[in-house]
Structures are given as structure tokens and as C-alpha cells.
XYZ file of C-alpha atoms in Angstrom:
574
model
C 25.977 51.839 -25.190
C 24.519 54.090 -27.853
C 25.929 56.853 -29.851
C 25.764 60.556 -28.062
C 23.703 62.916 -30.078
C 24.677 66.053 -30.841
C 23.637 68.498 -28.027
C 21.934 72.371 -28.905
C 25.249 74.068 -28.219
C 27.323 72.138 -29.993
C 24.686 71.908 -32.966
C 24.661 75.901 -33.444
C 28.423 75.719 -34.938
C 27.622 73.335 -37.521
C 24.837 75.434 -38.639
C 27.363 78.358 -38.878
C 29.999 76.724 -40.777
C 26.768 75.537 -43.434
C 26.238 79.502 -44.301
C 29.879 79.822 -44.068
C 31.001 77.326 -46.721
C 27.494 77.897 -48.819
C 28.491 81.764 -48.840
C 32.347 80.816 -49.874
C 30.732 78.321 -52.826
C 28.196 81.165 -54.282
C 30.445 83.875 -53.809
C 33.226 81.912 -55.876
C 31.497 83.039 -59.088
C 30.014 86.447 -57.786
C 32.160 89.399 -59.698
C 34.404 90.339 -57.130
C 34.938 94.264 -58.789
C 32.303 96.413 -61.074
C 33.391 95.825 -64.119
C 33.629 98.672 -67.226
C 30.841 98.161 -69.403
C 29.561 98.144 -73.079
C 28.529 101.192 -74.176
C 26.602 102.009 -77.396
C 28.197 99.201 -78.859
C 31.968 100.079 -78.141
C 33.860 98.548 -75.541
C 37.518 100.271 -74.384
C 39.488 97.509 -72.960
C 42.739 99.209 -73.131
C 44.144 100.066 -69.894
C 43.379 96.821 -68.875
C 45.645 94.084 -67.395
C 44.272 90.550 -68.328
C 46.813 88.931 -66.730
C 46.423 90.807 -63.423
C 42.989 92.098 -63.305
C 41.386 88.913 -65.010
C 38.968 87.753 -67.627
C 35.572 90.482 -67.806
C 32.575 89.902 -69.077
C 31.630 91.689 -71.980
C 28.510 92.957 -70.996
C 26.558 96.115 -71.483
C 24.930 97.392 -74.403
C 25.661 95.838 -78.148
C 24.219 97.239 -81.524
C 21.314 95.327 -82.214
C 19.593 94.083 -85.956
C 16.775 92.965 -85.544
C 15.034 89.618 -87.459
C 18.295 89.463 -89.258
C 21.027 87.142 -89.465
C 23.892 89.491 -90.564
C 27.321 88.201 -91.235
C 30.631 90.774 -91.290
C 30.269 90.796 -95.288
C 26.844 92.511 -94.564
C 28.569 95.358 -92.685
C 31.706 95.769 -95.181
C 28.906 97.301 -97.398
C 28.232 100.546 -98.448
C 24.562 100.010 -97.657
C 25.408 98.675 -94.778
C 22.473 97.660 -92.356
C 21.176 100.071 -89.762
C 20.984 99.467 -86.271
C 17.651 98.888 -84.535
C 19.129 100.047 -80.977
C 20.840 98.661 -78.772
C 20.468 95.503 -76.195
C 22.294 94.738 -72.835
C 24.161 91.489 -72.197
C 23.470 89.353 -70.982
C 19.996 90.065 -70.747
C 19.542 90.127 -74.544
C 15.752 91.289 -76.422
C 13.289 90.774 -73.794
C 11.337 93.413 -73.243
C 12.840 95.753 -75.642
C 11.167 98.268 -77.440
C 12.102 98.901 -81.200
C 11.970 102.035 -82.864
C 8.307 100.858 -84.720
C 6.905 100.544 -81.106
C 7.036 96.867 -80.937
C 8.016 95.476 -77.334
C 9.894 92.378 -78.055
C 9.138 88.286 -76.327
C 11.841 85.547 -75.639
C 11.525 83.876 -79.365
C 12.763 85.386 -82.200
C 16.131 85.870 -83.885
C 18.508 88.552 -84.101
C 22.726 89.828 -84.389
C 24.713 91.330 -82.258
C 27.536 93.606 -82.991
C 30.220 95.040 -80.640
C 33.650 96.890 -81.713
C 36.438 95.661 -78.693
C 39.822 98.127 -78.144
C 42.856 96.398 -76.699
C 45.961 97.872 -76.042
C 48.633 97.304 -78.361
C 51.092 95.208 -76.694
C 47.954 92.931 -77.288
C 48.334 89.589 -75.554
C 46.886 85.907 -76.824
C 43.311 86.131 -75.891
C 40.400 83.576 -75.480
C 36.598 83.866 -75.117
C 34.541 81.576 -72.927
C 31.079 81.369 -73.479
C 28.353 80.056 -71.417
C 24.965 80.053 -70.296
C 24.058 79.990 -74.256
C 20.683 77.922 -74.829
C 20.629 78.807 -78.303
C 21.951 78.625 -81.109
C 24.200 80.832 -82.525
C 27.418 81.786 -84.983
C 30.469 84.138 -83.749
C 32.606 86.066 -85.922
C 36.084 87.859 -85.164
C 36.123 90.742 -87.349
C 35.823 88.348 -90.782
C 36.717 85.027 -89.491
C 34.234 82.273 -88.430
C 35.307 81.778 -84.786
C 32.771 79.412 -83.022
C 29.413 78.567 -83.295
C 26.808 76.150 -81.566
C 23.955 73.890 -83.224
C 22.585 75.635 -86.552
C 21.408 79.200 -86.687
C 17.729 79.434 -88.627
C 15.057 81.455 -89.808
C 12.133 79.490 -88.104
C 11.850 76.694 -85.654
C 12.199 73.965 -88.971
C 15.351 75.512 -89.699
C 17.462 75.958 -86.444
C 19.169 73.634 -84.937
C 19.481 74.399 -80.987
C 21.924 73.425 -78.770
C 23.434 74.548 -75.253
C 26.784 73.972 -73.513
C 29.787 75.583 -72.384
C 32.759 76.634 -75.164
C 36.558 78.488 -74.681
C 38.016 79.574 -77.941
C 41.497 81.179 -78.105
C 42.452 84.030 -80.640
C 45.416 86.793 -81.451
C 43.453 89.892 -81.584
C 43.909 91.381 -85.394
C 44.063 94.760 -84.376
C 43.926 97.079 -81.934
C 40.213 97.464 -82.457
C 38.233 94.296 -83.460
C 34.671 93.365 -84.451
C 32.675 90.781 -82.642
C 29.614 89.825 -85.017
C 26.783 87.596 -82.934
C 24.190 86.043 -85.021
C 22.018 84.462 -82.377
C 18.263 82.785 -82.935
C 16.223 81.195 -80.756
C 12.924 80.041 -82.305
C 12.736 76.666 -80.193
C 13.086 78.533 -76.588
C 14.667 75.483 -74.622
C 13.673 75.445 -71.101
C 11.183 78.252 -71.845
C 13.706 81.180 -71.294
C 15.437 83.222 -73.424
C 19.153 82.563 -73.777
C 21.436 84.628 -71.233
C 24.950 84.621 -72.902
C 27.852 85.245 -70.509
C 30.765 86.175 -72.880
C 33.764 86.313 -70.996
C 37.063 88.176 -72.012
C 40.503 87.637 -71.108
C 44.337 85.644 -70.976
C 44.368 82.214 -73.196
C 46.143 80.546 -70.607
C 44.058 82.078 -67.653
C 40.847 80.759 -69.410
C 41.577 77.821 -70.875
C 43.590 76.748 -67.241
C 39.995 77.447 -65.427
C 38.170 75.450 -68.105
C 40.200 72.406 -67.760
C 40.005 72.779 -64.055
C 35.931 72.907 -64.135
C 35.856 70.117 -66.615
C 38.256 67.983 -63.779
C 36.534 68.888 -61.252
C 33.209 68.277 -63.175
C 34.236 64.894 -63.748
C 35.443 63.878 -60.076
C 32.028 64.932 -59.074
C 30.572 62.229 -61.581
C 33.357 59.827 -60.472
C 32.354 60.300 -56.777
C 28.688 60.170 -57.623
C 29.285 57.042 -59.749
C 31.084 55.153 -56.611
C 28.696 56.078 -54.519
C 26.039 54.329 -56.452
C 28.156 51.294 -56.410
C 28.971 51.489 -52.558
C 25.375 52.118 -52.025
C 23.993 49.079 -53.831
C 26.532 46.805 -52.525
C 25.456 47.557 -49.505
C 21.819 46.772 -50.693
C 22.383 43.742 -51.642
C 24.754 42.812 -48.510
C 21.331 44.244 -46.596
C 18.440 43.903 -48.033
C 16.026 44.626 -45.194
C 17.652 48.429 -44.700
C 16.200 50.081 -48.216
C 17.824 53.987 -47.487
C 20.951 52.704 -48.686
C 18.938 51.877 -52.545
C 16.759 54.870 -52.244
C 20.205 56.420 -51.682
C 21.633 54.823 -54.924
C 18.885 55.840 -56.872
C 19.385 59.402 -55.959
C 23.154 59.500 -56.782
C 22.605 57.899 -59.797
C 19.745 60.406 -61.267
C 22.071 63.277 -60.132
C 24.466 61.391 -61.794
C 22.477 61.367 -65.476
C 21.903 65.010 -65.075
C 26.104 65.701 -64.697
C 26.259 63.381 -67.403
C 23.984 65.092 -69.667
C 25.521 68.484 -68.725
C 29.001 67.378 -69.032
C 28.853 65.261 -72.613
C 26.614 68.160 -74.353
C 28.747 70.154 -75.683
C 31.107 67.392 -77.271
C 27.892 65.176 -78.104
C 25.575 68.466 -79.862
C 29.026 69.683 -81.924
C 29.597 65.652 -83.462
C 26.276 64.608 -84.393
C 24.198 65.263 -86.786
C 20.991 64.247 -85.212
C 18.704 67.200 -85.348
C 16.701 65.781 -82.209
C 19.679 65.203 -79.853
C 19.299 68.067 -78.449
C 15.943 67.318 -77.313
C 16.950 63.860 -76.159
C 19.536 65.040 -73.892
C 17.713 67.694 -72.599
C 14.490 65.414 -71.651
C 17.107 63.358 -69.882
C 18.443 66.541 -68.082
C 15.076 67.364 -67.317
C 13.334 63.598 -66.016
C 16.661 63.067 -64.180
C 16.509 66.334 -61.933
C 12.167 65.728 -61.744
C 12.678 62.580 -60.265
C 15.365 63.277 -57.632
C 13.047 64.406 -55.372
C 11.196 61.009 -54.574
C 14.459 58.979 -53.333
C 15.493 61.393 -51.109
C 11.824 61.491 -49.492
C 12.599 57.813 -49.589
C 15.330 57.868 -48.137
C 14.536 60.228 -45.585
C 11.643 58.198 -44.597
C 13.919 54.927 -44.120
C 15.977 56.430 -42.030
C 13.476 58.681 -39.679
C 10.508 56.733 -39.858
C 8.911 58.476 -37.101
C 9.271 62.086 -37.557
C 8.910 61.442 -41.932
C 5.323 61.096 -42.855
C 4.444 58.180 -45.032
C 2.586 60.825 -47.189
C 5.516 62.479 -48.084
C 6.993 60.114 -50.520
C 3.882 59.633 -52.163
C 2.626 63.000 -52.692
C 6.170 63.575 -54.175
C 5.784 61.357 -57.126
C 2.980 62.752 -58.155
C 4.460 66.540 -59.501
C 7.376 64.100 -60.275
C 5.862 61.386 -62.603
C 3.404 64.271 -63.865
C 6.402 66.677 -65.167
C 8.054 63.659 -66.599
C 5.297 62.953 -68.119
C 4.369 65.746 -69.670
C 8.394 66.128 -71.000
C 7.948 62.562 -73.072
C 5.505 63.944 -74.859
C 6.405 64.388 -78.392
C 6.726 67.710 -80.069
C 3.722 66.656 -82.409
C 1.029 66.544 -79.760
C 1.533 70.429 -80.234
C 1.837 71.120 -76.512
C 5.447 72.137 -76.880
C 6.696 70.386 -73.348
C 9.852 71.294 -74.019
C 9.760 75.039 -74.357
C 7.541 75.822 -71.579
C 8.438 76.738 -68.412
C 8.318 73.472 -66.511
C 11.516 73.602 -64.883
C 10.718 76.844 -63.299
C 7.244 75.482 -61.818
C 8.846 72.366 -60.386
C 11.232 74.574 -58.570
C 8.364 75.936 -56.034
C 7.726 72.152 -55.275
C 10.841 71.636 -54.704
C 10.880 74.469 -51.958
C 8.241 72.860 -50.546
C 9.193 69.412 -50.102
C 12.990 70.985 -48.854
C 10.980 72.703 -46.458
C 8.981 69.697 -45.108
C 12.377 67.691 -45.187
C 13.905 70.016 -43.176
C 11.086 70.358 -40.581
C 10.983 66.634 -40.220
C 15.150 66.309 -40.003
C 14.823 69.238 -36.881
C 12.804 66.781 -35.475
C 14.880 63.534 -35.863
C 17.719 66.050 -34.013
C 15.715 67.116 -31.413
C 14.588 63.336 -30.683
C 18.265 61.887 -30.982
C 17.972 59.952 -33.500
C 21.427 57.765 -34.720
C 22.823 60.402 -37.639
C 20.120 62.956 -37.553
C 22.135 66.007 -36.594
C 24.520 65.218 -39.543
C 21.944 63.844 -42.291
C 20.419 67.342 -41.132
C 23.510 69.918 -41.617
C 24.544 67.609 -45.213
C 20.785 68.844 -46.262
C 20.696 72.252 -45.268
C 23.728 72.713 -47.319
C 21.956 70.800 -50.051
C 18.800 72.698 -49.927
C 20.664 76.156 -49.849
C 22.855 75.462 -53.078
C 19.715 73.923 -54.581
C 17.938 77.507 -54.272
C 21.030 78.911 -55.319
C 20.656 77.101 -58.537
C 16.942 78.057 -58.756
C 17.093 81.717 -58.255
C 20.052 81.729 -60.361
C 18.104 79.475 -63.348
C 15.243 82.373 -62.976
C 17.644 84.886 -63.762
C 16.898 86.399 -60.220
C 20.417 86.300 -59.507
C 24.059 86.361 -60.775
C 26.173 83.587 -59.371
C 25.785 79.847 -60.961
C 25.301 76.484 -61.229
C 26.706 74.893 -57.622
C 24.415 71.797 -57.240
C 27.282 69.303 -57.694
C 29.199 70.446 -55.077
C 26.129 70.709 -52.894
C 25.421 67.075 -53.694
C 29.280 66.343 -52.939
C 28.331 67.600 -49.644
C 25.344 65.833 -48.875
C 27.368 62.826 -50.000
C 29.810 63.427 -47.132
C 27.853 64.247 -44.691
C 25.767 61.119 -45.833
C 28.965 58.874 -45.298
C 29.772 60.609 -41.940
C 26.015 59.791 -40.491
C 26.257 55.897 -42.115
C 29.660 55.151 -40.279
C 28.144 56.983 -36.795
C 25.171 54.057 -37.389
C 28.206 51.225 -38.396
C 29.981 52.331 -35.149
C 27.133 51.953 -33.158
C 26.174 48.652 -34.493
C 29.743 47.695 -34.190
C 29.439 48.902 -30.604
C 26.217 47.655 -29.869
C 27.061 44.397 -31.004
C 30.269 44.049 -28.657
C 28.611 45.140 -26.131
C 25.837 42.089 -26.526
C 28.964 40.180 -27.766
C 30.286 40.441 -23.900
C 26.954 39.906 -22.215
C 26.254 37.135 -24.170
C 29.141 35.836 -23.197
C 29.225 36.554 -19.788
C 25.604 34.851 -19.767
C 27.247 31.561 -21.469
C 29.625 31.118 -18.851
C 27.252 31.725 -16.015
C 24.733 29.269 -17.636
C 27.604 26.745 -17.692
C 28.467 27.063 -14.246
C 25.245 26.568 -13.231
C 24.721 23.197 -16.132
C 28.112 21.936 -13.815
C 26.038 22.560 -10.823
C 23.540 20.644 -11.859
C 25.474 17.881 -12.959
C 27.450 17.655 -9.748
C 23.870 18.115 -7.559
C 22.446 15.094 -9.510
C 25.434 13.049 -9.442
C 25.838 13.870 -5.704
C 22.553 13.048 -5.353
C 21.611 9.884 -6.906
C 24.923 8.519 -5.209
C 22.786 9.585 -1.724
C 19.815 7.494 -2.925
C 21.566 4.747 -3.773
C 22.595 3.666 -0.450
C 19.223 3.984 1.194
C 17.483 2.264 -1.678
C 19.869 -1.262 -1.719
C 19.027 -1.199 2.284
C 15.211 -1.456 1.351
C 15.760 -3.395 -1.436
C 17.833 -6.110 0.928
C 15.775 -5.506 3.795
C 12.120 -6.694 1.380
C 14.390 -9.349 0.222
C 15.168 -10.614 3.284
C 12.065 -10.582 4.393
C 11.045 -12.329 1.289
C 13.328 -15.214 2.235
C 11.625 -15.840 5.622
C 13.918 -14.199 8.300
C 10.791 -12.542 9.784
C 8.761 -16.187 9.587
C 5.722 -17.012 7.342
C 4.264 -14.104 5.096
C 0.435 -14.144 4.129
C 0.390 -13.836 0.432
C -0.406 -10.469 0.388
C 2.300 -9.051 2.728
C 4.585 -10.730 -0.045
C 2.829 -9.299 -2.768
C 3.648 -5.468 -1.675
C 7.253 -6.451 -0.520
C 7.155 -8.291 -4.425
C 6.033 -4.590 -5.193
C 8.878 -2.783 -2.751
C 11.661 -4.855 -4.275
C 10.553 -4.017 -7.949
C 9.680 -0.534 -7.588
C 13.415 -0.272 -5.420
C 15.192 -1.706 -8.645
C 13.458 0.276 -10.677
C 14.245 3.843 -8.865
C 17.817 2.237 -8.563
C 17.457 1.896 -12.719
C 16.516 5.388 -13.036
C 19.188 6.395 -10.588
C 22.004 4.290 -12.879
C 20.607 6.190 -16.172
C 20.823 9.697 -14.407
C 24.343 8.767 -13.546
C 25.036 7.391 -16.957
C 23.930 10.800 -18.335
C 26.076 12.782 -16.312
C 28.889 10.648 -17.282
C 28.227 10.801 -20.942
C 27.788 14.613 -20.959
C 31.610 14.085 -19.099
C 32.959 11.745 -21.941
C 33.196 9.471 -18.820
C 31.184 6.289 -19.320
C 33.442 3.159 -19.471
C 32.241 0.644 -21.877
C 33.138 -3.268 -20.502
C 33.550 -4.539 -24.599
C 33.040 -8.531 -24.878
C 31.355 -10.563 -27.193
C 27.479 -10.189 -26.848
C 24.378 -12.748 -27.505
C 21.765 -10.287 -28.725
C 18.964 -12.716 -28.808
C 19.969 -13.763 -25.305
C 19.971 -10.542 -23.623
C 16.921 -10.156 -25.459
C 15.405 -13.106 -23.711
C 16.273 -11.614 -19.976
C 14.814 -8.360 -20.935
C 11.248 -9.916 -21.928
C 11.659 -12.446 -18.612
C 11.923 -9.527 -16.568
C 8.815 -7.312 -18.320
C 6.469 -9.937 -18.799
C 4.816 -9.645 -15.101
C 4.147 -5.739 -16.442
C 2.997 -6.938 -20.009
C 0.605 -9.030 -18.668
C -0.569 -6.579 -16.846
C -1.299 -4.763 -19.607
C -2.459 -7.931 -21.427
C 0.286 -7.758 -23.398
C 2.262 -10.347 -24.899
C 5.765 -10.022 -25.217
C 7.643 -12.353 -28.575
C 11.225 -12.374 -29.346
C 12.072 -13.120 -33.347
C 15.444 -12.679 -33.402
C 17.213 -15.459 -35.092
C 18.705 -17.867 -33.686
C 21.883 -17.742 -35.621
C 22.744 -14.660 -35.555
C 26.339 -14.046 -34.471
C 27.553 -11.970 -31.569
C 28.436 -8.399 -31.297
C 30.843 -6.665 -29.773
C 29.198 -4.182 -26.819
C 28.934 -3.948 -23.162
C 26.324 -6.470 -22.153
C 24.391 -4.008 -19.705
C 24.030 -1.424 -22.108
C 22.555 -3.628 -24.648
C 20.139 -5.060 -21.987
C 19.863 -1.327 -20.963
C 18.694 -0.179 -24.483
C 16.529 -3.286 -24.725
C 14.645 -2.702 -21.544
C 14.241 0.990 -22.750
C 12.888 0.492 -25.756
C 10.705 -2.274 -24.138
């Protein structure tokens, strides 16, 4: 009996509850209020309840120096430097226009200077900063309080580095100074940084940052089992390849939480001036080639409705982008800081696209685990554009793609044990027939038995009456015999004894397949029994022109058997 696929009606409220829980995930990190914002480099906080009314991000507009790396001593000067404008958080210098007329591009380096008012009744406050591919230093009024990689003058000089930091801090006074110095000469990914400086309680903060970072690693914890479970199952089944193309997958998603998660704490301890690049190429080659296994995988499972072309045609954007990321910085092509992320995104769209086309059509042909492999992608796909318009800057709500592979992962599972019940089912079901088909094919084996026993037991009794009756007539009761009238009764009485022969063997196999063939056990003269065999085929040897020799010693002791089945094996063999 196979597994029921999932009908059109019942189908539709799967698709609902996708949107429903993809909506919930991106609108976790959507602001919820319109927040107050910067303006002409003064912020007014005061009024504000961190506790209540949460963290806010300090954006809007900042006072803005230009191609200088100002510290607070700068500004604590009479000739202190003058502003070149203002720029908005957290879209930084793009695009802006300074007062000489020049319109600003993504490289370049600059500070950033905003004065903060808090209430009195100040509480302990903390800063979380993300989204910062760059390097930078942060200053609280005069004192150094965080920076990331090594702030420089040219590309030579900096140091970049990206990752996720919480600092905590007692506000000094009721109006504070937060000094930015912020270059980015190396441009990683190709964009300019997009700082998201967030505001508010110690304890609020650093509580949600401990719970991303747990959460962050259960995700790589789930992702690493799965790789395990996956291969096990490989290598338990070796002919069914989705579960490795499956494994591969989870573990290249796997590199890329890896290389997100350990950046921060590996970038701030080492003093490797390329590490950044190294774990960024391995962010970058482990999210290029995630699109291949899938397509693998995919194509294991629906071979039908999955082109074969798919898979291939995949690796070749795949292997090229990787590619072109080993390159080394002094081929002069700069693979690093060009926007090669953001062009792999539109193949990605297209291969989701194709994926999806050819999982509709796995449903609609009720395939085993279609319908669910099909809803666990959709929700895939949509966090996966999530994370692409959001890595444009097109919109405003984050990073999601673990949880949208912790979903895929689920659904995965769910689709694998529908296929494991069915085989489990399927396989009882044959279990039965089988056997119900054993038992039947040994009732009719006892059949036989009994029909041939029955049988030969029927011949018998016929056969010694011809076989006495040629005899007889052998003897003389019916008078004198020409010689060849007792040549074919000669013939009769030999063929009868040797159809009552084949008659005694069929009944000795009958017996034997019983267990039920007595044995008469005495002591045995081989070469004797020998000699009544040959006695008895040399009229048929000579026939044949054969001649017939027993070398058996003549001292050779006797065995224990039953006479008749010696001479019975002799004459066989014979």
C-alpha cells in the first residue's frame, strides 16, 4: 500500500502557514515603531524609557570629516576641525556631495561625530554594533570604547574586519560624545559598510546577544548532526546518493555559520593581517557552492520531473565564482572587493525558480515526499531572498538564512521518514504475501509428495503382476517359447524391474524429504555387492561394448550400511 499524497485542498494550508511563519521570521527584526532620529548631529534621547520602549538605533544624520581620522583630542582644540556636512546612518558617504562639489564612492575613509542626551537618572547602557564591514575605532566622549581590525590611511595600512560586537558603558554625563573613525579602503564584499548602532539597557542587550549567539550555535549543532545522520545513512545505503548530496549541503551551510559565528572572536585575537580574507573566501566558496547539492539532491529524489541539466549547468556559475575568489590579491583583479556576491544572487533566483517549478511537478505527480520537500523549499527560497534583498541594501530586516535552512532541515526529515514508513510498509506488506505464497507453495510441495507416493504405490502392484506373469511364462507354464518370444518377455521382465527401480527411488525420495527412510545397518562386503551390481549390467555394457572391471581389493574390510542402498548407489553410479 503506498503513502497518500497530499491532495490540492489540503496542500493550499501548508502554503499559507509558509508566508505565515516567513512573515513572523522577517518581521522579528523589522522596527516595530518610527524611531526619533539624528539630527544635525545631536540626538535627544531623554524622555526615553530603555527599559520599556527598548534599544533604538542611532540613526539619522552625524557630523561628518571627511579623509580624516579624528580622535576626541582633535575636537578638545581650539582649532578644532570643521565639519564637512553631515551623513545619515546607516547609509554612511555614498553618494554624498561635499561642499567642493565632489560626489563621494563606497572607498574612502572618514569620522563620525554625534553628541547623545540621556536623562539624568541615566541607567547602565550598552551599544551593539553590527552590519560593520570595516574597520573602524569608537570613542565615548575621551575613552577608547571598541574598535574592529585596524583603521588606515590606504589599503596597505588598514586592517579590515567584520562581525558583530555589544559593549556596555555608564554614560559620563548627561550629554556624551560618540567619536567614529571609520575607513574602508579594502571594500569587502564590494559594498560600503552599513553600520547599525544600536542604543539601549546593558542587560536588555547583552541578554539578546547571548540569546543570538545560543541560538546561532544550535543552528550549527543541528546542521553538524545532520551531516552525520546524513552520511551514516550513506554509507548504510550507498545506492540512494540524496542522502550525501544532502550532507554536503548541510555541511557547506555549515562552514558559512562557522565562518560567521568565529569572526569576530578569530579577527580581534590574531594578528594575521590576511585572516580576514581567508575567512571571508571561505564565507564566500561555502555559500557559491551550496547551490549544486541541492540540485543534486533534488535530482535524486525527483528524477523525473529534475532535468539532468540542472545540476550541471549549476556548477558552472558555482566553480566559476569560486574560482575567481581564490585568486590572489596580486593578480590585480581585486576578487574580493567586487561585487560577486551580489551577481551570484540573480543565479540563485534562477535556479530557486527552476527548483520550484520542478518540485510543483513532483506534487502534482505524487511523488513519495514531494508535497513536503516542496513547502521545506519555498520557505527556504523566501528567507534566501530575504537575505539577498536585505545584503543589497534594498531592504531593512536581516540575516534569516539559518533558520530557513533549520526549516528545510525539518521538513527534509519529515519527507525522509514518509519514504522510511512506506518502505517499512511496503516491505510488510511483501513480508505477508511472501509469506502467504510460502505456505501455499508448501501445500502444494505436500501434494506432490503425497500424489507421487500414492502413485508409485498404484504402479507397483500392476507392475509385479507383469513382472510374474513374463516370468512365468519364462518358466514354461504356457509350453515351449521360440527364442524370440523369450527374448521380448527377457525384455518385459527387465524393463518391469527397472520401472519398479525407478518407482523404489521415487519412494525413497519422498521418504527422505520426510526424514522417513529406515536404514537396515549390518556389516557390508563392498567388493561383493560390487560384484552383483556389474553381474546384473553387463548384458547392457555389452551392449554398449563396454566392459565392466571391478578393482576393489580383496581385503578390504566391511562397512557398516544397509546392503540395498550400497547396491543402490552402485547401480546408480554404474
Amino acid at each position: 500500500m503506498g503513502t497518500k499524497a497530499f491532495s490540492y485542498k489540503s496542500f493550499v494550508p501548508w502554503i499559507a502557514v509558509c508566508f505565515l511563519l516567513v512573515a513572523v521570521l522577517c518581521g522579528c527584526s523589522a522596527p516595530q515603531a518610527v524611531f526619533p532620529q539624528a539630527q544635525q548631529g545631536r540626538f535627544d534621547l531623554r524622555g526615553w524609557n530603555f527599559a520599556e520602549q527598548g534599544a533604538i538605533p542611532l540613526n539619522g544624520q552625524w557630523d561628518f570629516y571627511w579623509d580624516q581620522l579624528l580622535s576626541p583630542a582633535d575636537f578638545n582644540r581650539a582649532d578644532a576641525p570643521l565639519t564637512n556636512g553631515y551623513v545619515t546612518l546607516p547609509k554612511l558617504w555614498l553618494g554624498h556631495v561635499t561642499p567642493e562639489g565632489k560626489t563621494l564612492d563606497q572607498s574612502g575613509m572618514a569620522t563620525l561625530r554625534l553628541a547623545v542626551k540621556v536623562d539624568p537618572d541615566r541607567p547602565l547602557l550598552a551599544l551593539k554594533i553590527t552590519s560593520m564591514t570595516a574597520a573602524y575605532r569608537l570613542w565615548l566622549n575621551d575613552r577608547l570604547l571598541v574598535e574592529q581590525g585596524v583603521v588606515g590611511t590606504n589599503t596597505q595600512d588598514e586592517w579590515p574586519a567584520f562581525g558583530r560586537k555589544t559593549v556596555s558603558f555608564q554614560p559620563p554625563a548627561e550629554t556624551f560624545h560618540l567619536t567614529l573613525q571609520l575607513s574602508n579602503h579594502n571594500l569587502i564584499g564590494g559594498v560600503v559598510s552599513y553600520p547599525r548602532l544600536l542604543l539601549g539597557d546593558a542587560a536588555q542587550l547583552t541578554s539578546a546577544s547571548e540569546t543570538e549567539r545560543r541560538h546561532t550555535a544550535i543552528l550549527l549543532c543541528v546542521s553538524l548532526f545532520m551531516v552525520v545522520y546524513h552520511l551514516a545513512l550513506f554509507l548504510f545505503h550507498r545506492r540512494d546518493r540524496s542522502t550525501l548530496y544532502f550532507a554536503v549541503f548541510c555541511s557547506l551551510w555549515l562552514i558559512n555559520g562557522l565562518a560567521g559565528y568565529v569572526s569576530s572572536w578569530l579577527l580581534s585575537f590574531t594578528e594575521i593581517h590576511d585572516m580576514v580574507w581567508i575567512v571571508y573566501r571561505c564565507d564566500l566558496i561555502s555559500y557559491y557552492l551550496t547551490i549544486p547539492p541541492v540540485l543534486l539532491f533534488l535530482r535524486s529524489m525527483f528524477r523525473e520531473e529534475m532535468p539532468a541539466a540542472m545540476p550541471k549547468l549549476s556548477w558552472i556559475p558555482a566553480l566559476g565564482f569560486t574560482a575567481y575568489v581564490l585568486l590572489p590579491q596580486s593578480v590585480g583583479l581585486h576578487s574580493l572587493q567586487g561585487s560577486g556576491p551580489q551577481l551570484y544572487h540573480l543565479f540563485s533566483v534562477l535556479f530557486i525558480l527552476w527548483c520550484v517549478y520542478g518540485l510543483i511537478k513532483a506534487w502534482r505527480r505524487k511523488r513519495s515526499g514531494a508535497a513536503l520537500i516542496l513547502v521545506g523549499f519555498i520557505l527556504m527560497a523566501i528567507v534566501s531572498v530575504n537575505d539577498m534583498l536585505f545584503d543589497i541594501k534594498v531592504i531593512n530586516t536581516g540575516f534569516f538564512m539559518p533558520y530557513g535552512i533549520l526549516l528545510f532541515i525539518v521538513f527534509q526529515a519529515l519527507a525522509l521518514a514518509q519514504r522510511f514508513s512506506s518502505a517499512f510498509v511496503t516491505t510488510e506488506r511483501l513480508s505477508v504475501e511472501l509469506q502467504e505464497k510460502n505456505i501455499a507453495l508448501s501445500r502444494m510441495d505436500q501434494l506432490k509428495d503425497e500424489f507421487l507416493a500414492n502413485t508409485s504405490h498404484e504402479l507397483r502392484t500392476p507392475l509385479a503382476g507383469i513382472i510374474g506373469i513374463a516370468e512365468s511364462l519364462l518358466a514354461g507354464s504356457g509350453g515351449a517359447l521360440s527364442e524370440t518370444a523369450r527374448h521380448n518377455l527377457h525384455m518385459v521382465v527387465s524393463s518391469g524391474r527397472r520401472l519398479t527401480s525407478l518407482i523404489n527411488d521415487i519412494l525413497d525420495f519422498t521418504r527422505l524429504r520426510n526424514r522417513d527412510l529406515p536404514l537396515n545397518l549390518k556389516a557390508v562386503d563392498a567388493r561383493a555387492v560390487a560384484d552383483v551390481v556389474i553381474s546384473l549390467l553387463t548384458p547392457l555394457a555389452e551392449a554398449k561394448q563396454l566392459i565392466l572391471v571391478n578393482e576393489m581389493g580383496a581385503g578390504l574390510p566391511c562397512v557398516r550400511a544397509d546392503e540395498d542402498r550400497v547396491q543402490q548407489i552402485f547401480y546408480n553410479l554404474l
